[in-house]
Amino acid sequence: MRRKALGYALSVCVLLVIEVSAASQLRFCLHSNPKTFNPLMVDDDASEAVRYLTGGVLVRLNRRSQLLEPELASSWRVSGNGRSITFTLRKGVRFSDGTPFDANDVAFTMKSLMDPALHSPIGDAFRSAQGEIATATSGDSKVTISFPAAVAGLDKLFDQVAIVSSRSPMKERAVLGPFTVSEYKAGSYLVLQRNPNYWKKDGAGHPLPYLNSIRLDIEQNRELELNRFRRGEIQLINAVDASAFDQLKVQSSSAAIDAGPSLDSEEMWFNQVPDAPIPAYKRAWFQQKEFRQAISSAINRDDLVRIVFHGHAASAAGPVSPANRFWFNSNLKPVAFDPTAATKLLAHNGFHMDGSILRDGEGHAVEFSILTNSGNTSRNRMAAMIQQDLGALGIKVNIVTLDFPSLIERMTRTFAYEACLLGLVNTDLDPNSQMNIWLSSGENHQWNPAQTSPATAWETECDRLMRAQASATNLQRRKQIFDRVQELVAEQQPFIYLVHKNSLSAIANTVRGADPVALSPQTYWNIERISLLSEGAAK
Amino acid sequence: MKRVSAIAIGVIAIIFVCSLGGSVFAPAGHAKQFRENPNSPPSSRFLLGTDELGRDRFARLLFATRVSLLLAPAAAALSTLLAALVGTVAGFLGGLWEKLSMVAIDVFLSLPWLFLLITVRAMLPLNLSPSLSVVITFALLGLLGWAATARVVCAGVRSIRSSTFMLNARAFGCSPQRLVAIQLIPNIRPVLQAQFLVSIPTFILAEANLSMLGLGVPEPLPSLGGLIVELENFSTLNSQLWRLAPVAVLALCVGALQIVKGINEAQI
């Protein structure tokens, strides 16, 4: 009898242990296999997620306050007009395998990052000019990194640099972040275990992170991801679309969270490439500022927000989303829907109605195609709504959906398109990350890329301003200059900005401490402070 | 059997006639967006409610059925014609010609037709009107869908070629042209009919597949495939069963065609 009772008690204990360990494992999905576990080589979303969860950085951008906070560096100082930065490091920090962390690791990381043979995508952000980057250590806890020319927003770039060990035999598998990779089955899942040597503690002195482990299931299908969330198999979804969000909201209002406008934008633009294989009279329309302004005025952005995004978006005024609190130019307002003003603008430029068809001064019917990528429901719907809005002005719009490679081919090589509707994913707050968009020589200056010299006066001005903001070290001065760039873009409408989608996420009610924001990674940016309740406790 | 066949043909005819009368049954039209009423449930104004953009689902269903029921048979006719040409030449001439044709058919069948379609479609001019774009999409389906049928036709022709009545005709000095016209074609016709009927639902579904990839019929035109793609968000279907109407129409059309085909084959 006593033996039976003992056995029963033991099995209850085992069950409890299993439940506790399962309860402290957070689960969510990655949408592809990570391409690399080397934090210096990250170039895809899945690898970036792993880097965020495992990598230790010198400074971290607080996704809520959008301010830099000390991490492995207890303090830092930018000097030489943005040409060098000195970090003072925390003492007593160890990598996950127990190897001590010091200034040599920072120097080693920077040297590896800037090694031309490595082709690190993160390293490119630091390459302000030709020349070597020098690192100088002073004792174990001070390191100065000097660049050949000023790097704007230098300290913020270190949010992306996960420090790797110069001595550990485990190389990049030895990490300084809250978790370490413990198991990986390609195409299936990835398990991260708590880093036993993680340096951070909460206010009460408890070691962080709270979670024991994280299981990242690799799931490409968003609908299946949503179903798994509903079944309680995963606890977080970083980004859900508007219709799925509304369904979730109905089922469990606390699970669906709208964190407001994200940094991403949806926009359309006209092809202004001088030698693009399109009729000359169409190119002439597209190069007219007034034509672009008229099209912009004729699009009902409020309807796009209400119908396509179910209200979970904001009409866009320009390239910077209001989510980017510092760099957003609050003087800019979205272009108001005003078909009458659009008609007047067009009439002023020689366009006239012929029955129900709008014609230009030479009698050509105004008709163009809008190219977008296939399989993106919201973009197809936006295109259909724009088609009807412009149809009211007598403009015939043909919508063409192409697979992504064919679309990119037309957009970047053959330039055989008239207008394009796409989105821009922004992960960086600093305008320097948009240099290749706004410089007329930039490859992503989509309406007329890679110009040898600026085609228009306003693009010359834009080039000058972007270079000026990049070389200015005073943040307020940079802001002033970039505000002017935003005003130029709003006036010229090379990109007709439509909406900024909201950052919509799903968080199970068993998750505590999550504080979703618009910046990536929206739901788990404060992963160290996230914990899990058991189902029963949550109820 | 004839009665069942007549009922099946009647069902298709009724669906087709209804689809032709779209402007009478649903005067709002398939493209007009009633933006104040997106996603509304069925009502006297919108018999099947409205879609995400506020367009009348019933009008779109009627127009989509018209597109699919007009163009899928046209594509099936095109592919059957091509298959008849290749299959008859290969089967009738035999020998090296047949071997070469079979190799060509095998190569054609081994091509990833979906990628081929995507590639060809990407090369089309962008400023095609939606209607022309739909016609081209179905024409491409027809042009790429002949190979499997050609093999069946070739086998049929081969068996007819070695039949007693063909030997007799040849023995009486019948010319090859006359042999084909008088003896071969009338005897291969049931096979072609069956293949034609098989191809119609195949092409309707092929267009649906293309629509799943967003490469089917362009906006604002609807097609059965395109309407079915709108059901991808299946979690809301329980409470909105009327959205399944395109599936019901497709099933009805394909089912009726299969019945007609089955009875035709039984009569052969």
Short mmCIF file of N, CA and C in Angstrom, two decimals, chain B residues 5-123:
data_model
loop_
_atom_site.label_atom_id
_atom_site.label_comp_id
_atom_site.label_asym_id
_atom_site.label_seq_id
_atom_site.Cartn_x
_atom_site.Cartn_y
_atom_site.Cartn_z
N SER B 5 -28.28 11.64 -69.34
CA SER B 5 -27.43 12.51 -70.16
C SER B 5 -28.15 13.81 -70.49
N ALA B 6 -29.45 13.69 -70.83
CA ALA B 6 -30.22 14.89 -71.17
C ALA B 6 -30.34 15.82 -69.96
N ILE B 7 -30.53 15.21 -68.78
CA ILE B 7 -30.63 16.04 -67.56
C ILE B 7 -29.29 16.77 -67.33
N ALA B 8 -28.18 16.03 -67.49
CA ALA B 8 -26.86 16.64 -67.27
C ALA B 8 -26.64 17.79 -68.25
N ILE B 9 -26.98 17.53 -69.52
CA ILE B 9 -26.82 18.61 -70.52
C ILE B 9 -27.74 19.78 -70.17
N GLY B 10 -28.94 19.46 -69.71
CA GLY B 10 -29.89 20.50 -69.31
C GLY B 10 -29.35 21.37 -68.19
N VAL B 11 -28.70 20.71 -67.20
CA VAL B 11 -28.12 21.46 -66.07
C VAL B 11 -27.08 22.45 -66.59
N ILE B 12 -26.19 21.95 -67.45
CA ILE B 12 -25.14 22.83 -67.99
C ILE B 12 -25.79 23.98 -68.78
N ALA B 13 -26.81 23.61 -69.58
CA ALA B 13 -27.47 24.63 -70.40
C ALA B 13 -28.10 25.71 -69.52
N ILE B 14 -28.78 25.27 -68.45
CA ILE B 14 -29.44 26.25 -67.56
C ILE B 14 -28.39 27.18 -66.93
N ILE B 15 -27.29 26.57 -66.45
CA ILE B 15 -26.23 27.38 -65.82
C ILE B 15 -25.68 28.38 -66.84
N PHE B 16 -25.48 27.89 -68.05
CA PHE B 16 -24.89 28.75 -69.09
C PHE B 16 -25.84 29.90 -69.45
N VAL B 17 -27.12 29.57 -69.61
CA VAL B 17 -28.11 30.61 -69.97
C VAL B 17 -28.18 31.65 -68.84
N CYS B 18 -28.22 31.16 -67.60
CA CYS B 18 -28.25 32.10 -66.47
C CYS B 18 -27.04 33.02 -66.50
N SER B 19 -25.86 32.42 -66.80
CA SER B 19 -24.63 33.23 -66.80
C SER B 19 -24.69 34.28 -67.91
N LEU B 20 -25.34 33.93 -69.03
CA LEU B 20 -25.45 34.91 -70.12
C LEU B 20 -26.37 36.07 -69.73
N GLY B 21 -27.32 35.76 -68.86
CA GLY B 21 -28.27 36.81 -68.45
C GLY B 21 -27.82 37.55 -67.22
N GLY B 22 -26.52 37.65 -67.04
CA GLY B 22 -25.98 38.31 -65.84
C GLY B 22 -26.52 39.71 -65.64
N SER B 23 -26.60 40.47 -66.72
CA SER B 23 -27.03 41.88 -66.58
C SER B 23 -28.50 41.98 -66.18
N VAL B 24 -29.27 40.91 -66.45
CA VAL B 24 -30.69 40.92 -66.08
C VAL B 24 -30.84 40.53 -64.60
N PHE B 25 -30.16 39.42 -64.23
CA PHE B 25 -30.30 38.92 -62.85
C PHE B 25 -29.54 39.76 -61.83
N ALA B 26 -28.44 40.35 -62.26
CA ALA B 26 -27.62 41.14 -61.32
C ALA B 26 -27.17 42.41 -62.03
N PRO B 27 -28.05 43.39 -62.10
CA PRO B 27 -27.74 44.58 -62.90
C PRO B 27 -26.57 45.41 -62.37
N ALA B 28 -26.18 45.17 -61.12
CA ALA B 28 -25.08 45.98 -60.55
C ALA B 28 -23.77 45.75 -61.30
N GLY B 29 -23.64 44.59 -61.93
CA GLY B 29 -22.40 44.32 -62.66
C GLY B 29 -21.34 43.69 -61.76
N HIS B 30 -20.37 43.07 -62.43
CA HIS B 30 -19.37 42.30 -61.66
C HIS B 30 -18.23 43.17 -61.12
N ALA B 31 -18.08 44.40 -61.63
CA ALA B 31 -16.90 45.19 -61.28
C ALA B 31 -17.20 46.33 -60.31
N LYS B 32 -18.43 46.76 -60.26
CA LYS B 32 -18.78 47.95 -59.46
C LYS B 32 -18.55 47.67 -57.97
N GLN B 33 -17.79 48.55 -57.36
CA GLN B 33 -17.50 48.39 -55.92
C GLN B 33 -18.46 49.24 -55.10
N PHE B 34 -19.26 48.60 -54.27
CA PHE B 34 -20.14 49.32 -53.35
C PHE B 34 -19.39 49.41 -52.03
N ARG B 35 -18.57 50.44 -51.93
CA ARG B 35 -17.61 50.48 -50.83
C ARG B 35 -18.25 50.69 -49.46
N GLU B 36 -19.51 51.11 -49.50
CA GLU B 36 -20.17 51.26 -48.20
C GLU B 36 -20.68 49.91 -47.70
N ASN B 37 -20.65 48.88 -48.57
CA ASN B 37 -21.18 47.55 -48.18
C ASN B 37 -20.16 46.43 -48.40
N PRO B 38 -18.96 46.54 -47.93
CA PRO B 38 -18.05 45.41 -48.15
C PRO B 38 -18.44 44.22 -47.29
N ASN B 39 -18.24 43.03 -47.82
CA ASN B 39 -18.47 41.79 -47.05
C ASN B 39 -19.87 41.70 -46.46
N SER B 40 -20.86 42.18 -47.17
CA SER B 40 -22.20 42.13 -46.57
C SER B 40 -22.85 40.77 -46.86
N PRO B 41 -23.75 40.31 -45.99
CA PRO B 41 -24.40 39.01 -46.18
C PRO B 41 -25.47 39.11 -47.27
N PRO B 42 -26.02 37.96 -47.70
CA PRO B 42 -27.05 37.99 -48.75
C PRO B 42 -28.23 38.88 -48.36
N SER B 43 -28.76 39.58 -49.35
CA SER B 43 -29.91 40.45 -49.13
C SER B 43 -30.68 40.50 -50.44
N SER B 44 -31.82 41.22 -50.44
CA SER B 44 -32.58 41.29 -51.69
C SER B 44 -31.79 42.07 -52.74
N ARG B 45 -30.91 42.97 -52.30
CA ARG B 45 -30.12 43.74 -53.26
C ARG B 45 -28.94 42.91 -53.80
N PHE B 46 -28.28 42.19 -52.89
CA PHE B 46 -27.15 41.35 -53.28
C PHE B 46 -27.48 39.92 -52.86
N LEU B 47 -27.88 39.11 -53.84
CA LEU B 47 -28.40 37.78 -53.51
C LEU B 47 -27.38 36.89 -52.79
N LEU B 48 -26.12 37.06 -53.14
CA LEU B 48 -25.07 36.27 -52.46
C LEU B 48 -24.15 37.18 -51.63
N GLY B 49 -24.66 38.34 -51.29
CA GLY B 49 -23.85 39.28 -50.52
C GLY B 49 -22.80 39.96 -51.39
N THR B 50 -21.86 40.63 -50.72
CA THR B 50 -20.78 41.30 -51.46
C THR B 50 -19.43 40.76 -51.01
N ASP B 51 -18.43 40.98 -51.87
CA ASP B 51 -17.09 40.50 -51.51
C ASP B 51 -16.35 41.57 -50.70
N GLU B 52 -15.06 41.34 -50.49
CA GLU B 52 -14.25 42.24 -49.65
C GLU B 52 -14.28 43.69 -50.14
N LEU B 53 -14.43 43.86 -51.46
CA LEU B 53 -14.41 45.22 -52.01
C LEU B 53 -15.81 45.77 -52.22
N GLY B 54 -16.82 45.02 -51.77
CA GLY B 54 -18.20 45.49 -51.92
C GLY B 54 -18.80 45.17 -53.29
N ARG B 55 -18.23 44.21 -54.01
CA ARG B 55 -18.78 43.85 -55.33
C ARG B 55 -19.80 42.73 -55.16
N ASP B 56 -20.83 42.79 -56.00
CA ASP B 56 -21.94 41.84 -55.92
C ASP B 56 -21.43 40.42 -56.24
N ARG B 57 -21.48 39.53 -55.25
CA ARG B 57 -20.96 38.16 -55.45
C ARG B 57 -21.76 37.42 -56.51
N PHE B 58 -23.09 37.67 -56.56
CA PHE B 58 -23.93 36.94 -57.51
C PHE B 58 -23.57 37.36 -58.95
N ALA B 59 -23.41 38.67 -59.15
CA ALA B 59 -23.03 39.15 -60.48
C ALA B 59 -21.68 38.58 -60.88
N ARG B 60 -20.78 38.51 -59.92
CA ARG B 60 -19.44 37.99 -60.23
C ARG B 60 -19.50 36.49 -60.54
N LEU B 61 -20.36 35.78 -59.80
CA LEU B 61 -20.49 34.34 -60.05
C LEU B 61 -21.05 34.10 -61.46
N LEU B 62 -22.06 34.88 -61.83
CA LEU B 62 -22.65 34.71 -63.16
C LEU B 62 -21.61 34.99 -64.25
N PHE B 63 -20.87 36.08 -64.07
CA PHE B 63 -19.88 36.43 -65.09
C PHE B 63 -18.76 35.40 -65.14
N ALA B 64 -18.34 34.94 -63.94
CA ALA B 64 -17.26 33.95 -63.88
C ALA B 64 -17.68 32.67 -64.57
N THR B 65 -18.93 32.26 -64.36
CA THR B 65 -19.42 31.02 -64.98
C THR B 65 -19.42 31.19 -66.50
N ARG B 66 -19.81 32.38 -66.94
CA ARG B 66 -19.81 32.63 -68.39
C ARG B 66 -18.40 32.50 -68.95
N VAL B 67 -17.44 33.14 -68.24
CA VAL B 67 -16.04 33.08 -68.70
C VAL B 67 -15.58 31.63 -68.77
N SER B 68 -15.83 30.88 -67.69
CA SER B 68 -15.31 29.51 -67.65
C SER B 68 -16.04 28.62 -68.63
N LEU B 69 -17.37 28.78 -68.74
CA LEU B 69 -18.12 27.87 -69.63
C LEU B 69 -17.95 28.22 -71.11
N LEU B 70 -17.52 29.43 -71.40
CA LEU B 70 -17.24 29.76 -72.80
C LEU B 70 -15.82 29.39 -73.18
N LEU B 71 -14.90 29.75 -72.30
CA LEU B 71 -13.49 29.64 -72.69
C LEU B 71 -12.88 28.27 -72.42
N ALA B 72 -13.36 27.57 -71.38
CA ALA B 72 -12.80 26.24 -71.12
C ALA B 72 -13.14 25.29 -72.29
N PRO B 73 -14.38 25.26 -72.81
CA PRO B 73 -14.64 24.42 -73.98
C PRO B 73 -13.84 24.86 -75.20
N ALA B 74 -13.63 26.18 -75.34
CA ALA B 74 -12.84 26.66 -76.49
C ALA B 74 -11.41 26.14 -76.38
N ALA B 75 -10.85 26.22 -75.14
CA ALA B 75 -9.49 25.71 -74.94
C ALA B 75 -9.46 24.20 -75.15
N ALA B 76 -10.51 23.52 -74.69
CA ALA B 76 -10.58 22.06 -74.87
C ALA B 76 -10.65 21.71 -76.36
N ALA B 77 -11.41 22.51 -77.11
CA ALA B 77 -11.52 22.26 -78.55
C ALA B 77 -10.15 22.43 -79.21
N LEU B 78 -9.43 23.49 -78.79
CA LEU B 78 -8.11 23.76 -79.37
C LEU B 78 -7.15 22.61 -79.08
N SER B 79 -7.13 22.19 -77.83
CA SER B 79 -6.18 21.12 -77.47
C SER B 79 -6.57 19.80 -78.12
N THR B 80 -7.89 19.54 -78.25
CA THR B 80 -8.33 18.29 -78.88
C THR B 80 -7.96 18.30 -80.37
N LEU B 81 -8.10 19.47 -80.98
CA LEU B 81 -7.75 19.59 -82.40
C LEU B 81 -6.27 19.31 -82.61
N LEU B 82 -5.44 19.93 -81.77
CA LEU B 82 -3.98 19.70 -81.88
C LEU B 82 -3.66 18.23 -81.63
N ALA B 83 -4.32 17.66 -80.61
CA ALA B 83 -4.07 16.26 -80.28
C ALA B 83 -4.52 15.37 -81.44
N ALA B 84 -5.63 15.71 -82.08
CA ALA B 84 -6.13 14.92 -83.20
C ALA B 84 -5.14 14.94 -84.35
N LEU B 85 -4.59 16.12 -84.60
CA LEU B 85 -3.62 16.25 -85.70
C LEU B 85 -2.38 15.39 -85.44
N VAL B 86 -1.77 15.63 -84.27
CA VAL B 86 -0.52 14.92 -83.94
C VAL B 86 -0.78 13.42 -83.82
N GLY B 87 -1.84 13.07 -83.08
CA GLY B 87 -2.14 11.65 -82.82
C GLY B 87 -2.49 10.91 -84.10
N THR B 88 -3.26 11.54 -84.96
CA THR B 88 -3.67 10.87 -86.20
C THR B 88 -2.47 10.66 -87.12
N VAL B 89 -1.67 11.71 -87.28
CA VAL B 89 -0.48 11.58 -88.15
C VAL B 89 0.42 10.47 -87.62
N ALA B 90 0.68 10.51 -86.31
CA ALA B 90 1.60 9.52 -85.71
C ALA B 90 1.03 8.11 -85.83
N GLY B 91 -0.23 7.97 -85.48
CA GLY B 91 -0.85 6.63 -85.48
C GLY B 91 -1.04 6.09 -86.89
N PHE B 92 -1.37 6.97 -87.82
CA PHE B 92 -1.66 6.50 -89.18
C PHE B 92 -0.38 6.16 -89.94
N LEU B 93 0.64 7.03 -89.79
CA LEU B 93 1.88 6.76 -90.53
C LEU B 93 2.69 5.65 -89.85
N GLY B 94 2.63 5.58 -88.54
CA GLY B 94 3.34 4.53 -87.80
C GLY B 94 4.85 4.64 -87.97
N GLY B 95 5.55 3.55 -87.60
CA GLY B 95 6.99 3.46 -87.79
C GLY B 95 7.75 4.58 -87.11
N LEU B 96 8.70 5.15 -87.87
CA LEU B 96 9.56 6.18 -87.33
C LEU B 96 8.76 7.42 -86.91
N TRP B 97 7.75 7.77 -87.72
CA TRP B 97 6.92 8.95 -87.43
C TRP B 97 6.26 8.80 -86.06
N GLU B 98 5.76 7.60 -85.82
CA GLU B 98 5.07 7.37 -84.55
C GLU B 98 6.06 7.48 -83.38
N LYS B 99 7.24 6.87 -83.60
CA LYS B 99 8.24 6.91 -82.52
C LYS B 99 8.66 8.35 -82.21
N LEU B 100 8.92 9.10 -83.31
CA LEU B 100 9.32 10.50 -83.11
C LEU B 100 8.22 11.30 -82.41
N SER B 101 6.98 11.06 -82.82
CA SER B 101 5.86 11.79 -82.20
C SER B 101 5.74 11.44 -80.73
N MET B 102 5.92 10.14 -80.43
CA MET B 102 5.81 9.72 -79.03
C MET B 102 6.90 10.37 -78.17
N VAL B 103 8.11 10.45 -78.75
CA VAL B 103 9.20 11.11 -78.02
C VAL B 103 8.83 12.57 -77.76
N ALA B 104 8.30 13.22 -78.82
CA ALA B 104 7.92 14.64 -78.68
C ALA B 104 6.84 14.80 -77.61
N ILE B 105 5.87 13.87 -77.63
CA ILE B 105 4.79 13.94 -76.64
C ILE B 105 5.35 13.74 -75.23
N ASP B 106 6.26 12.75 -75.09
CA ASP B 106 6.85 12.50 -73.77
C ASP B 106 7.61 13.72 -73.26
N VAL B 107 8.36 14.34 -74.17
CA VAL B 107 9.11 15.54 -73.78
C VAL B 107 8.13 16.62 -73.35
N PHE B 108 7.06 16.79 -74.12
CA PHE B 108 6.08 17.83 -73.81
C PHE B 108 5.40 17.57 -72.47
N LEU B 109 5.12 16.26 -72.24
CA LEU B 109 4.45 15.92 -70.97
C LEU B 109 5.37 16.12 -69.77
N SER B 110 6.67 15.96 -70.02
CA SER B 110 7.60 16.08 -68.89
C SER B 110 7.90 17.54 -68.54
N LEU B 111 7.47 18.47 -69.41
CA LEU B 111 7.73 19.89 -69.11
C LEU B 111 6.89 20.32 -67.91
N PRO B 112 7.45 21.11 -67.03
CA PRO B 112 6.63 21.64 -65.92
C PRO B 112 5.68 22.71 -66.48
N TRP B 113 4.49 22.29 -66.88
CA TRP B 113 3.60 23.19 -67.63
C TRP B 113 3.22 24.44 -66.87
N LEU B 114 3.18 24.30 -65.51
CA LEU B 114 2.79 25.46 -64.72
C LEU B 114 3.84 26.57 -64.85
N PHE B 115 5.11 26.14 -64.77
CA PHE B 115 6.19 27.13 -64.92
C PHE B 115 6.23 27.70 -66.33
N LEU B 116 5.94 26.80 -67.26
CA LEU B 116 5.90 27.23 -68.66
C LEU B 116 4.83 28.30 -68.85
N LEU B 117 3.67 28.04 -68.25
CA LEU B 117 2.56 28.99 -68.34
C LEU B 117 2.93 30.32 -67.69
N ILE B 118 3.55 30.23 -66.52
CA ILE B 118 3.95 31.44 -65.80
C ILE B 118 4.94 32.25 -66.65
N THR B 119 5.90 31.52 -67.25
CA THR B 119 6.92 32.19 -68.06
C THR B 119 6.29 32.86 -69.27
N VAL B 120 5.43 32.09 -69.96
CA VAL B 120 4.81 32.65 -71.17
C VAL B 120 3.96 33.86 -70.80
N ARG B 121 3.24 33.74 -69.70
CA ARG B 121 2.36 34.83 -69.30
C ARG B 121 3.17 36.08 -68.93
N ALA B 122 4.33 35.86 -68.31
CA ALA B 122 5.17 37.00 -67.93
C ALA B 122 5.70 37.74 -69.15
N MET B 123 5.73 37.05 -70.30
CA MET B 123 6.28 37.69 -71.49
C MET B 123 5.22 38.44 -72.29
#
